[in-house]
């Protein structure tokens, strides 16, 4: 038997023409209709149509081939069709062996033995399809030819594109089973890797898969041409009306002359969307602007080649590639927005919230809110300045919060200024605050304190997804305090840190480990604002206990302590893509001394659902120290 070969320009190729037609037909979505010839043969009658023929299909094939055939065979597709009769069934049975052979060929089996028989001994006919796939076709040779990839002047040779690394990334290795889906996926991935950076006009100019059915071997050839190396040019902004262009320019990290990079475009678009100024953002490189220049340059090159044709002719020198204009198209958000919402938290109870935002107050974004909860009431107003050229995000504001937690009633007024910088993976902040706090512990006298602390915080993220993380970690650390006797009743130093680690376990399992620690140093605890002391308990701490229930006992109340430590281990099993069950164990406490940090444990079961806005978590936990069950509910990934 000879070889089967198909060569095609571009990135789409199948092994042989017949297999291509059959496999594409089999894998496309089909309507539940019979073939045209079957309809044409059906007699036209005014009498009531006879009942459709009912039959069953049984596929006997190893591995995943049975599922492949059951999903794509016409026998299954037309089962239950109202115009099915014995004649049409016989026609489908005759076509099944050839169709099955073409289907299993897409899975790497090119010499299958297919037999089809009909069992009529039962109430319904049963069509039995037996498939012996034979030996799979394996990859014998892979040839990747990469053309172009030359740096444009005046780049040095050291900046050559790493084509060897590109070849190493090719997933179809010698000796592995050849499957059509893997072949198509590998070609797409190869092209995608190149067009994402430096060579956005790369293309596959030739692809071949040569199969030898006798030896069960296949030879692969892929020819990829990089096209011209392209770089970014000047920034062009479209759509601004109310806001200054510096809002966009200060967030643009792309400089003229930088290599084209799809990730850089996506990163800039994400930063602009996060500002809140724009209803829509589109960031792109204007490819059309260079087409005319390239066509003209190509014509000049052809003329030069024609004029200098001869044995001693030298190729024309290629000049620098034209620069791609960077285009940012925006649609501005409406300047003012009012919204309201209702909610519930197992930590703080029922919630009602009213928000007012104004995107242009003295050149800043103004955001305010009033939140009323069962255990906490708060209001805040903040002004956010546009990002500076150095990437700083500055804000200033004031807030008031009253809370009644575990018989400790606090009322805190805060005036603050904050600076944030960095990106999603590494974020840093510096916060300067003035706090005035009134605190009442049930059964004790009311106290008042003020403080002027400065706090530095850093957050490091390394996650596969910010919305639904399954692998990686997040770490946050804070250090600060009020060190000067200025507007401060009690000087203190405070450090805190927390981390979450995600690790997949098997195909459907996931392990989540969480920990948090904190310590406060001061001469006296009295005079330190309660917000800088430590408590534990609740949805994101130790489940099985009420919100901030674990701490230091004072009379009939629980107040914050100098030290805190918590830990949690959770296993999630995703029995469906969006649904999981979870088992967890939490432990921790807060106290005024390290020796008093006797851990209180909680454990239980929960459910998880991947909603469009983030994971929904519902847990039932048993608090070992209080001998009671507690329901916990939370939405989103909180850190």
Coordinates of C-alpha atoms in Angstrom, one line a residue:
X1 CA 0.0 0.0 0.0
X2 CA 1.4 3.4 -0.9
X3 CA 1.7 6.5 1.1
X4 CA -1.1 9.0 1.7
X5 CA 0.0 12.6 1.4
X6 CA -1.6 16.0 1.5
X7 CA 0.3 19.3 1.3
X8 CA -1.5 22.6 1.8
X9 CA -0.5 26.2 2.0
X10 CA -1.7 27.7 5.3
X11 CA -2.4 26.1 8.6
X12 CA -5.3 23.6 7.8
X13 CA -4.4 20.1 6.7
X14 CA -5.8 16.6 6.9
X15 CA -4.2 13.3 6.1
X16 CA -6.2 12.4 2.9
X17 CA -9.0 14.0 0.9
X18 CA -11.5 11.3 1.8
X19 CA -10.7 11.4 5.5
X20 CA -10.8 15.2 5.4
X21 CA -14.3 15.3 4.0
X22 CA -15.6 12.6 6.3
X23 CA -14.0 13.8 9.5
X24 CA -15.1 17.4 8.9
X25 CA -18.7 16.3 8.2
X26 CA -18.7 14.1 11.2
X27 CA -17.5 16.7 13.7
X28 CA -19.7 19.6 12.5
X29 CA -23.0 20.3 14.1
X30 CA -25.8 18.6 12.2
X31 CA -29.5 19.1 11.9
X32 CA -31.7 16.1 12.6
X33 CA -32.7 15.5 8.9
X34 CA -32.2 12.5 6.6
X35 CA -30.0 12.8 3.6
X36 CA -31.5 14.3 0.5
X37 CA -31.6 11.0 -1.4
X38 CA -33.4 9.4 1.5
X39 CA -36.1 12.1 1.4
X40 CA -36.4 11.8 -2.4
X41 CA -37.0 8.1 -2.2
X42 CA -39.8 8.5 0.4
X43 CA -43.3 8.1 -1.3
X44 CA -45.7 11.0 -1.2
X45 CA -49.1 10.0 0.3
X46 CA -52.1 11.7 1.8
X47 CA -52.5 8.8 4.2
X48 CA -51.2 9.0 7.8
X49 CA -47.4 8.4 7.8
X50 CA -46.4 5.1 9.4
X51 CA -44.7 5.1 12.8
X52 CA -40.9 5.7 12.6
X53 CA -38.7 2.7 12.9
X54 CA -37.1 2.5 16.4
X55 CA -33.7 0.9 16.8
X56 CA -30.7 0.9 19.1
X57 CA -27.0 1.3 18.4
X58 CA -24.2 -0.5 20.3
X59 CA -20.6 0.4 19.6
X60 CA -17.8 -1.9 20.6
X61 CA -14.4 -0.1 20.4
X62 CA -11.5 0.2 22.8
X63 CA -10.5 3.4 24.7
X64 CA -12.2 6.6 23.7
X65 CA -13.0 5.4 20.2
X66 CA -16.5 4.3 21.3
X67 CA -17.4 7.8 22.5
X68 CA -16.0 9.2 19.2
X69 CA -18.2 6.9 17.1
X70 CA -21.3 7.3 19.2
X71 CA -21.1 11.1 18.9
X72 CA -20.5 11.2 15.1
X73 CA -22.0 8.1 13.4
X74 CA -25.0 8.8 11.2
X75 CA -26.6 5.8 12.9
X76 CA -26.8 7.8 16.1
X77 CA -27.6 11.1 14.5
X78 CA -30.7 9.9 12.7
X79 CA -32.0 7.6 15.5
X80 CA -35.5 8.7 16.4
X81 CA -36.0 10.6 13.1
X82 CA -39.7 10.6 12.2
X83 CA -39.0 9.4 8.6
X84 CA -36.8 6.5 9.5
X85 CA -37.8 3.2 8.0
X86 CA -36.1 -0.2 7.3
X87 CA -34.9 0.9 3.9
X88 CA -33.2 4.0 5.3
X89 CA -31.7 2.0 8.2
X90 CA -30.2 -0.5 5.7
X91 CA -28.7 2.4 3.8
X92 CA -27.1 3.8 7.0
X93 CA -25.8 0.3 7.9
X94 CA -24.1 0.0 4.5
X95 CA -22.4 3.4 4.9
X96 CA -21.2 2.9 8.5
X97 CA -18.0 0.9 7.9
X98 CA -16.5 3.6 5.7
X99 CA -17.6 6.4 8.0
X100 CA -16.2 4.6 11.0
X101 CA -12.9 4.1 9.3
X102 CA -12.6 7.8 8.5
X103 CA -13.5 8.7 12.1
X104 CA -11.0 6.5 13.8
X105 CA -8.3 7.7 11.3
X106 CA -8.6 11.1 13.0
X107 CA -7.6 9.4 16.3
X108 CA -4.5 7.9 14.7
X109 CA -5.7 4.5 13.5
X110 CA -5.5 4.0 9.7
X111 CA -5.9 0.2 9.3
X112 CA -9.0 -0.6 11.3
X113 CA -11.3 -3.6 10.8
X114 CA -15.0 -2.5 11.1
X115 CA -17.9 -4.9 11.0
X116 CA -21.6 -3.9 11.3
X117 CA -24.5 -6.3 11.9
X118 CA -28.1 -5.9 12.9
X119 CA -29.6 -8.0 15.6
X120 CA -33.4 -8.4 15.1
X121 CA -34.1 -10.9 17.8
X122 CA -35.4 -8.4 20.3
X123 CA -38.3 -5.9 20.3
X124 CA -36.2 -3.3 18.6
X125 CA -33.4 -3.9 16.0
X126 CA -30.0 -3.4 17.5
X127 CA -27.2 -2.2 15.1
X128 CA -23.9 -3.5 16.5
X129 CA -20.7 -1.8 15.3
X130 CA -17.5 -3.7 16.1
X131 CA -14.1 -1.9 15.6
X132 CA -10.7 -3.4 15.8
X133 CA -8.5 -0.3 15.4
X134 CA -5.2 -2.1 14.7
X135 CA -1.9 -0.5 15.4
X136 CA -1.8 3.3 15.8
X137 CA 0.2 5.5 13.5
X138 CA 3.2 7.0 15.3
X139 CA 5.3 10.0 14.4
X140 CA 8.5 8.9 12.6
X141 CA 10.0 12.2 11.5
X142 CA 9.4 15.9 12.2
X143 CA 10.8 18.6 10.0
X144 CA 10.2 22.3 11.1
X145 CA 11.5 24.8 8.6
X146 CA 11.6 28.3 10.0
X147 CA 12.1 31.0 7.4
X148 CA 12.9 34.7 8.0
X149 CA 13.4 35.7 11.6
X150 CA 16.2 38.1 10.6
X151 CA 16.7 41.1 12.8
X152 CA 16.2 44.4 11.0
X153 CA 19.0 46.9 10.9
X154 CA 20.4 48.3 13.1
X155 CA 19.7 45.4 15.5
X156 CA 22.7 43.4 16.5
X157 CA 23.0 39.7 15.9
X158 CA 22.6 39.0 19.6
X159 CA 19.0 40.1 19.4
X160 CA 18.2 37.2 17.0
X161 CA 14.8 35.5 17.6
X162 CA 15.3 32.2 19.5
X163 CA 14.2 29.8 16.8
X164 CA 15.7 26.8 18.6
X165 CA 13.5 27.4 21.6
X166 CA 10.5 27.6 19.2
X167 CA 11.5 24.2 17.8
X168 CA 11.8 22.7 21.3
X169 CA 8.3 23.9 22.1
X170 CA 6.8 21.7 19.3
X171 CA 4.6 19.2 21.2
X172 CA 4.4 16.3 18.6
X173 CA 7.5 14.3 19.4
X174 CA 9.0 11.4 17.5
X175 CA 7.4 8.1 18.6
X176 CA 4.1 9.6 19.9
X177 CA 0.7 8.6 18.4
X178 CA -0.4 10.8 15.6
X179 CA -3.9 12.3 16.0
X180 CA -5.5 14.8 13.7
X181 CA -6.7 17.1 16.5
X182 CA -3.2 17.2 18.0
X183 CA -1.7 18.0 14.6
X184 CA -4.0 20.9 14.0
X185 CA -3.5 22.2 17.6
X186 CA 0.3 22.0 17.3
X187 CA 0.3 24.1 14.1
X188 CA -2.0 26.7 15.6
X189 CA 0.1 26.9 18.7
X190 CA 3.3 27.3 16.7
X191 CA 1.9 30.1 14.6
X192 CA 0.4 31.7 17.7
X193 CA 3.7 31.7 19.5
X194 CA 5.3 33.7 16.7
X195 CA 2.6 36.2 15.9
X196 CA 2.2 37.2 19.5
X197 CA 5.6 39.0 19.5
X198 CA 7.9 40.6 16.9
X199 CA 6.4 38.9 13.9
X200 CA 2.6 39.5 13.8
X201 CA 2.4 38.8 10.1
X202 CA 3.9 35.3 10.2
X203 CA 2.1 32.5 8.3
X204 CA 2.4 28.8 7.6
X205 CA 3.3 28.5 4.0
X206 CA 3.3 24.7 3.8
X207 CA 2.2 21.8 6.0
X208 CA 2.4 18.1 5.2
X209 CA 1.6 14.9 6.9
X210 CA 2.8 11.8 5.0
X211 CA 1.3 8.6 6.3
X212 CA 2.6 5.1 5.4
X213 CA -0.2 2.6 6.4
X214 CA 2.0 -0.4 6.0
X215 CA 4.6 0.8 8.5
X216 CA 2.1 2.8 10.6
X217 CA 4.5 5.8 10.5
X218 CA 3.9 9.4 9.6
X219 CA 6.3 12.1 8.6
X220 CA 5.5 15.8 9.4
X221 CA 6.6 18.9 7.6
X222 CA 5.8 22.4 8.7
X223 CA 7.2 25.5 6.9
X224 CA 6.7 28.8 8.7
X225 CA 7.7 32.2 7.3
X226 CA 8.1 34.9 9.9
X227 CA 7.3 37.9 7.7
X228 CA 8.7 41.3 8.6
X229 CA 9.9 42.1 12.1
X230 CA 7.7 44.9 13.4
X231 CA 8.0 47.5 16.2
X232 CA 5.6 49.9 17.8
X233 CA 5.5 53.6 16.7
X234 CA 3.9 56.6 18.2
X235 CA 0.7 56.5 20.4
X236 CA -2.6 57.7 18.8
X237 CA -5.6 58.3 21.0
X238 CA -9.2 58.4 19.8
X239 CA -12.5 59.0 21.7
X240 CA -11.4 61.4 24.5
X241 CA -13.8 64.2 25.3
X242 CA -13.8 65.2 29.0
X243 CA -10.6 63.7 30.3
X244 CA -7.0 64.6 29.7
X245 CA -4.8 62.5 27.4
X246 CA -2.3 62.1 30.3
X247 CA -4.7 59.5 31.9
X248 CA -3.8 57.2 29.0
X249 CA -0.2 58.3 28.3
X250 CA 0.9 57.8 31.9
X251 CA -0.4 54.2 31.8
X252 CA 1.3 53.4 28.5
X253 CA 4.5 51.4 29.1
X254 CA 5.0 50.8 25.4
X255 CA 7.7 53.1 23.9
X256 CA 8.4 53.8 20.2
X257 CA 10.8 51.2 18.9
X258 CA 9.7 48.4 21.3
X259 CA 9.1 45.0 19.7
X260 CA 5.5 44.3 18.7
X261 CA 3.9 42.3 21.6
X262 CA 0.4 41.1 21.9
X263 CA 0.7 40.8 25.7
X264 CA 1.8 44.4 25.9
X265 CA -1.3 45.5 24.1
X266 CA -3.5 43.4 26.4
X267 CA -1.8 44.7 29.5
X268 CA -2.3 48.3 28.5
X269 CA -5.9 47.6 27.7
X270 CA -6.4 46.0 31.1
X271 CA -4.8 49.0 32.9
X272 CA -7.0 51.4 31.1
X273 CA -10.2 49.4 31.8
X274 CA -9.3 49.3 35.5
X275 CA -9.2 53.1 35.8
X276 CA -13.0 53.4 35.7
X277 CA -12.9 56.3 33.3
X278 CA -14.0 54.3 30.2
X279 CA -17.0 52.2 29.2
X280 CA -14.9 50.5 26.5
X281 CA -11.3 50.3 25.6
X282 CA -9.7 48.9 22.4
X283 CA -5.9 48.9 22.1
X284 CA -4.4 47.7 18.8
X285 CA -1.5 48.2 16.4
X286 CA -2.5 49.8 13.1
X287 CA -1.3 47.1 10.6
X288 CA -3.0 48.9 7.7
X289 CA -0.7 51.9 8.0
X290 CA 2.4 49.9 6.9
X291 CA 0.9 48.0 4.0
X292 CA 1.4 50.9 1.5
X293 CA 5.0 51.3 2.6
X294 CA 5.7 47.6 2.3
X295 CA 4.2 47.3 -1.1
X296 CA 6.2 50.3 -2.3
X297 CA 9.4 48.9 -0.8
X298 CA 8.7 45.6 -2.5
X299 CA 8.3 47.2 -5.9
X300 CA 11.5 49.1 -5.5
X301 CA 13.3 45.9 -4.5
X302 CA 12.0 44.1 -7.7
X303 CA 13.1 47.0 -9.9
X304 CA 16.5 46.9 -8.3
X305 CA 16.8 43.1 -8.8
X306 CA 15.8 43.5 -12.4
X307 CA 18.3 46.3 -13.0
X308 CA 21.1 44.4 -11.4
X309 CA 20.4 41.0 -12.8
X310 CA 23.5 39.1 -13.6
X311 CA 26.1 36.8 -12.1
X312 CA 27.7 39.6 -10.0
X313 CA 24.4 41.1 -8.9
X314 CA 24.0 41.7 -5.1
X315 CA 20.8 41.6 -3.2
X316 CA 19.3 45.0 -2.3
X317 CA 19.9 46.0 1.4
X318 CA 16.7 45.7 3.4
X319 CA 16.0 48.9 5.4
X320 CA 14.5 49.2 8.8
X321 CA 10.9 47.9 9.1
X322 CA 8.2 50.6 9.4
X323 CA 6.8 51.3 12.8
X324 CA 3.3 50.3 13.8
X325 CA 1.2 53.2 15.2
X326 CA -0.2 52.3 18.6
X327 CA -3.9 53.1 18.6
X328 CA -6.1 53.5 21.7
X329 CA -9.8 53.9 21.1
X330 CA -12.0 54.7 24.1
X331 CA -15.6 55.4 25.0
X332 CA -15.8 57.4 28.1
X333 CA -18.1 56.4 31.0
X334 CA -20.8 58.8 32.1
X335 CA -19.3 61.3 34.6
X336 CA -21.7 60.6 37.5
X337 CA -23.2 57.3 38.7
X338 CA -25.5 56.4 41.5
X339 CA -26.1 52.8 42.5
X340 CA -27.7 50.8 45.3
X341 CA -27.6 47.3 46.5
X342 CA -28.8 44.8 49.1
X343 CA -26.9 41.8 50.4
X344 CA -26.2 39.5 53.2
X345 CA -23.1 38.3 55.0
X346 CA -22.8 35.5 57.6
X347 CA -20.1 37.7 59.1
X348 CA -21.9 41.1 59.5
X349 CA -25.5 40.3 58.7
X350 CA -28.0 42.1 56.4
X351 CA -26.5 44.8 54.2
X352 CA -27.9 47.9 52.3
X353 CA -25.5 50.1 50.3
X354 CA -25.7 53.4 48.4
X355 CA -22.9 54.5 46.1
X356 CA -22.2 57.8 44.4
X357 CA -19.3 58.2 41.9
X358 CA -18.1 61.2 40.0
X359 CA -15.3 60.7 37.5
X360 CA -14.2 64.4 37.2
X361 CA -14.1 66.3 40.5
X362 CA -11.1 68.7 40.4
X363 CA -9.4 66.4 38.0
X364 CA -9.8 63.3 40.2
X365 CA -12.2 60.4 40.5
X366 CA -14.5 60.8 43.5
X367 CA -16.0 57.6 45.0
X368 CA -18.3 57.5 48.0
X369 CA -20.6 55.0 49.7
X370 CA -22.9 54.5 52.7
X371 CA -23.1 50.9 54.0
X372 CA -25.6 49.8 56.6
X373 CA -25.1 46.3 58.0
X374 CA -26.5 44.5 61.1
X375 CA -23.2 44.6 62.9
X376 CA -21.4 47.4 61.1
X377 CA -22.3 50.8 59.6
X378 CA -19.9 52.8 57.5
X379 CA -19.5 55.8 55.2
X380 CA -16.5 56.9 53.1
X381 CA -15.5 59.4 50.5
X382 CA -12.2 59.2 48.5
X383 CA -10.5 61.1 45.8
X384 CA -8.3 59.1 43.3
X385 CA -5.7 61.0 41.3
X386 CA -4.8 60.0 37.8
X387 CA -1.8 57.6 37.6
X388 CA 1.5 59.6 37.4
X389 CA 4.2 59.1 34.8
X390 CA 6.2 57.0 37.3
X391 CA 3.2 54.7 37.8
X392 CA 2.0 56.0 41.2
X393 CA -1.7 55.8 42.1
X394 CA -2.4 58.4 44.8
X395 CA -5.6 58.8 46.8
X396 CA -7.0 60.7 49.8
X397 CA -10.2 60.5 51.7
X398 CA -12.1 60.2 55.0
X399 CA -14.3 57.6 56.5
X400 CA -16.5 56.8 59.6
X401 CA -17.2 53.3 60.8
X402 CA -19.3 52.0 63.7
X403 CA -19.3 48.3 64.7
X404 CA -20.8 46.1 67.4
X405 CA -18.8 42.9 67.4
X406 CA -18.8 40.5 70.3
X407 CA -20.1 43.2 72.7
X408 CA -17.3 45.6 71.8
X409 CA -18.7 48.8 70.2
X410 CA -16.3 51.0 68.3
X411 CA -16.7 54.3 66.4
X412 CA -13.7 55.2 64.3
X413 CA -13.2 58.4 62.2
X414 CA -10.3 58.2 59.7
X415 CA -8.5 60.7 57.4
X416 CA -6.0 59.0 55.1
X417 CA -3.6 59.4 52.2
X418 CA -2.4 56.5 50.2
X419 CA 0.0 55.7 47.4
X420 CA -0.1 52.5 45.4
X421 CA 2.3 51.3 42.8
X422 CA 3.2 48.1 40.9
X423 CA 1.1 45.7 38.9
X424 CA -1.2 42.8 39.5
X425 CA 1.6 40.3 40.3
X426 CA 3.5 42.6 42.7
X427 CA 1.6 45.5 44.3
X428 CA 2.9 47.8 47.0
X429 CA 1.3 50.6 49.0
X430 CA 2.1 53.3 51.6
X431 CA -0.7 54.6 53.8
X432 CA -0.6 57.5 56.2
X433 CA -3.7 57.8 58.5
X434 CA -5.1 59.8 61.4
X435 CA -7.6 57.8 63.5
X436 CA -9.9 58.9 66.3
X437 CA -11.7 56.1 68.1
X438 CA -14.3 55.8 70.7
X439 CA -14.6 52.3 72.2
X440 CA -17.2 50.9 74.6
X441 CA -16.9 47.4 76.1
X442 CA -20.1 46.2 77.6
X443 CA -19.7 46.4 81.4
X444 CA -16.7 48.6 81.3
X445 CA -16.1 52.4 80.8
X446 CA -15.9 54.1 77.5
X447 CA -12.4 54.9 76.2
X448 CA -11.1 57.3 73.5
X449 CA -7.8 57.2 71.6
X450 CA -6.1 58.8 68.7
X451 CA -3.2 57.7 66.5
X452 CA -1.1 58.7 63.5
X453 CA 0.2 55.5 62.0
X454 CA 2.2 54.9 58.7
X455 CA 1.9 51.4 57.1
X456 CA 3.8 49.8 54.2
X457 CA 2.2 46.8 52.5
X458 CA 3.3 44.4 49.8
X459 CA 1.3 41.8 47.9
X460 CA 2.8 39.1 45.7
X461 CA 0.6 37.1 43.4
X462 CA 1.5 34.1 41.2
X463 CA -1.8 32.5 40.2
X464 CA -3.1 30.8 37.1
X465 CA -6.4 32.8 37.4
X466 CA -7.3 35.8 39.5
X467 CA -11.0 34.9 39.4
X468 CA -10.8 31.1 39.9
X469 CA -7.3 30.2 41.0
X470 CA -6.3 26.6 41.0
X471 CA -2.5 26.8 41.1
X472 CA -0.1 29.2 42.6
X473 CA 0.0 31.4 45.7
X474 CA -0.7 34.9 47.1
X475 CA 1.3 36.5 49.9
X476 CA 0.6 39.8 51.7
X477 CA 2.8 41.4 54.4
X478 CA 2.3 44.7 56.3
X479 CA 4.6 46.6 58.6
X480 CA 3.9 49.9 60.3
X481 CA 2.9 51.8 63.3
X482 CA 2.7 55.1 65.1
X483 CA 6.3 55.9 66.3
X484 CA 6.1 59.6 67.0
X485 CA 4.3 61.2 69.9
X486 CA 2.3 63.4 67.6
X487 CA -1.5 63.0 67.7
X488 CA -0.8 59.6 69.2
X489 CA -1.9 58.4 72.6
X490 CA 0.1 55.1 72.5
X491 CA 3.0 54.5 70.2
X492 CA 3.1 51.0 68.6
X493 CA 4.7 48.8 65.9
X494 CA 2.6 46.3 64.1
X495 CA 3.5 43.5 61.6
X496 CA 1.1 41.1 59.9
X497 CA 1.2 38.6 57.1
X498 CA -1.1 36.1 55.3
X499 CA -0.7 33.6 52.5
X500 CA -2.8 31.3 50.4
X501 CA -1.4 28.3 48.4
X502 CA -3.3 26.4 45.7
X503 CA -2.3 23.1 44.3
X504 CA -4.2 20.7 41.9
X505 CA -4.6 17.1 43.2
X506 CA -5.5 14.8 40.3
X507 CA -7.7 15.8 37.5
X508 CA -10.6 17.1 39.6
X509 CA -9.1 17.8 43.0
X510 CA -7.6 20.9 44.5
X511 CA -5.8 21.6 47.8
X512 CA -6.0 25.1 49.4
X513 CA -3.7 25.9 52.3
X514 CA -4.1 29.3 54.1
X515 CA -2.3 30.9 57.0
X516 CA -2.2 34.3 58.8
X517 CA -0.1 35.7 61.6
X518 CA 0.2 39.1 63.3
X519 CA 1.9 40.7 66.2
X520 CA 1.8 44.2 67.9
X521 CA 4.4 45.8 70.1
X522 CA 3.5 48.6 72.5
X523 CA 4.1 49.7 76.0
X524 CA 0.4 49.6 76.8
X525 CA -2.4 48.1 74.8
X526 CA -4.8 50.8 76.0
X527 CA -4.6 53.7 73.5
X528 CA -3.9 51.5 70.4
X529 CA -6.9 51.7 68.0
X530 CA -8.9 48.5 68.0
X531 CA -8.5 48.2 64.2
X532 CA -4.7 47.6 64.8
X533 CA -5.3 44.7 67.3
X534 CA -6.0 41.1 66.2
X535 CA -9.1 38.9 66.3
X536 CA -10.0 35.6 64.6
X537 CA -13.1 33.7 63.5
X538 CA -15.5 34.0 60.6
X539 CA -15.8 33.1 56.9
X540 CA -12.2 34.0 55.9
X541 CA -10.6 33.0 59.2
X542 CA -11.6 30.1 61.5
X543 CA -14.9 28.7 60.3
X544 CA -17.3 27.3 63.0
X545 CA -17.1 30.6 64.9
X546 CA -18.8 34.0 64.6
X547 CA -17.1 36.9 62.9
X548 CA -14.1 38.0 65.1
X549 CA -15.4 35.9 68.0
X550 CA -11.9 34.6 69.0
X551 CA -9.8 37.1 70.9
X552 CA -9.2 38.4 74.5
X553 CA -12.0 38.3 77.0
X554 CA -12.8 41.5 78.8
X555 CA -15.9 41.3 80.9
X556 CA -18.8 40.1 78.7
X557 CA -17.0 41.1 75.5
X558 CA -14.3 39.8 73.2
X559 CA -11.7 42.4 72.2
X560 CA -8.6 42.3 70.0
X561 CA -5.2 40.9 71.2
X562 CA -1.6 41.6 70.5
X563 CA -1.0 38.3 68.7
X564 CA -2.9 36.2 66.2
X565 CA -2.3 33.0 64.3
X566 CA -4.6 31.0 62.1
X567 CA -4.2 28.1 59.6
X568 CA -6.6 26.3 57.2
X569 CA -6.4 23.3 54.9
X570 CA -9.2 22.6 52.4
X571 CA -9.8 19.9 49.8
X572 CA -12.1 20.6 46.9
X573 CA -13.4 18.0 44.4
X574 CA -14.9 19.3 41.2
X575 CA -17.4 16.6 40.2
X576 CA -18.7 18.9 37.5
X577 CA -17.0 21.8 35.7
X578 CA -18.8 24.4 37.9
X579 CA -19.7 22.4 41.0
X580 CA -17.5 21.1 43.8
X581 CA -17.7 19.7 47.3
X582 CA -15.2 20.7 49.9
X583 CA -13.9 19.4 53.2
X584 CA -11.9 21.7 55.5
X585 CA -10.1 22.1 58.8
X586 CA -9.4 25.5 60.4
X587 CA -7.6 26.4 63.6
X588 CA -6.4 29.6 65.2
X589 CA -6.8 32.2 67.9
X590 CA -5.9 35.7 69.1
X591 CA -4.4 36.6 72.5
X592 CA -2.3 39.1 74.4
X593 CA 0.6 36.6 74.8
X594 CA 2.1 33.9 72.6
X595 CA 1.6 31.3 75.3
X596 CA -2.2 32.1 75.4
X597 CA -2.5 31.4 71.6
X598 CA -4.3 28.1 72.3
X599 CA -5.8 27.2 68.9
X600 CA -9.5 26.8 68.5
X601 CA -10.5 24.4 65.7
X602 CA -13.4 24.2 63.3
X603 CA -14.1 21.7 60.6
X604 CA -16.9 20.8 58.2
X605 CA -18.1 20.4 54.6
X606 CA -19.1 22.9 51.9
X607 CA -20.2 23.4 48.4
X608 CA -18.6 25.5 45.6
X609 CA -20.1 27.0 42.5
X610 CA -18.3 29.0 39.8
X611 CA -20.6 31.9 39.1
X612 CA -19.9 34.6 36.5
X613 CA -18.8 37.0 39.2
X614 CA -16.6 34.6 41.1
X615 CA -16.8 31.4 43.3
X616 CA -19.8 31.1 45.6
X617 CA -18.9 29.2 48.8
X618 CA -21.4 27.7 51.3
X619 CA -19.9 25.9 54.3
X620 CA -21.3 24.2 57.4
X621 CA -18.7 24.2 60.1
X622 CA -18.6 22.8 63.6
X623 CA -16.8 24.9 66.2
X624 CA -15.1 22.5 68.5
X625 CA -14.6 25.0 71.3
X626 CA -18.3 26.2 71.3
X627 CA -19.8 22.8 70.4
X628 CA -22.1 24.3 67.8
X629 CA -22.6 24.3 64.0
X630 CA -22.5 27.5 62.0
X631 CA -23.4 28.3 58.4
X632 CA -20.8 30.4 56.4
X633 CA -21.5 32.0 53.0
X634 CA -19.0 34.0 50.9
X635 CA -18.8 35.2 47.3
X636 CA -15.5 35.7 45.4
X637 CA -11.9 35.1 46.0
X638 CA -11.0 37.2 49.0
X639 CA -7.5 38.1 50.1

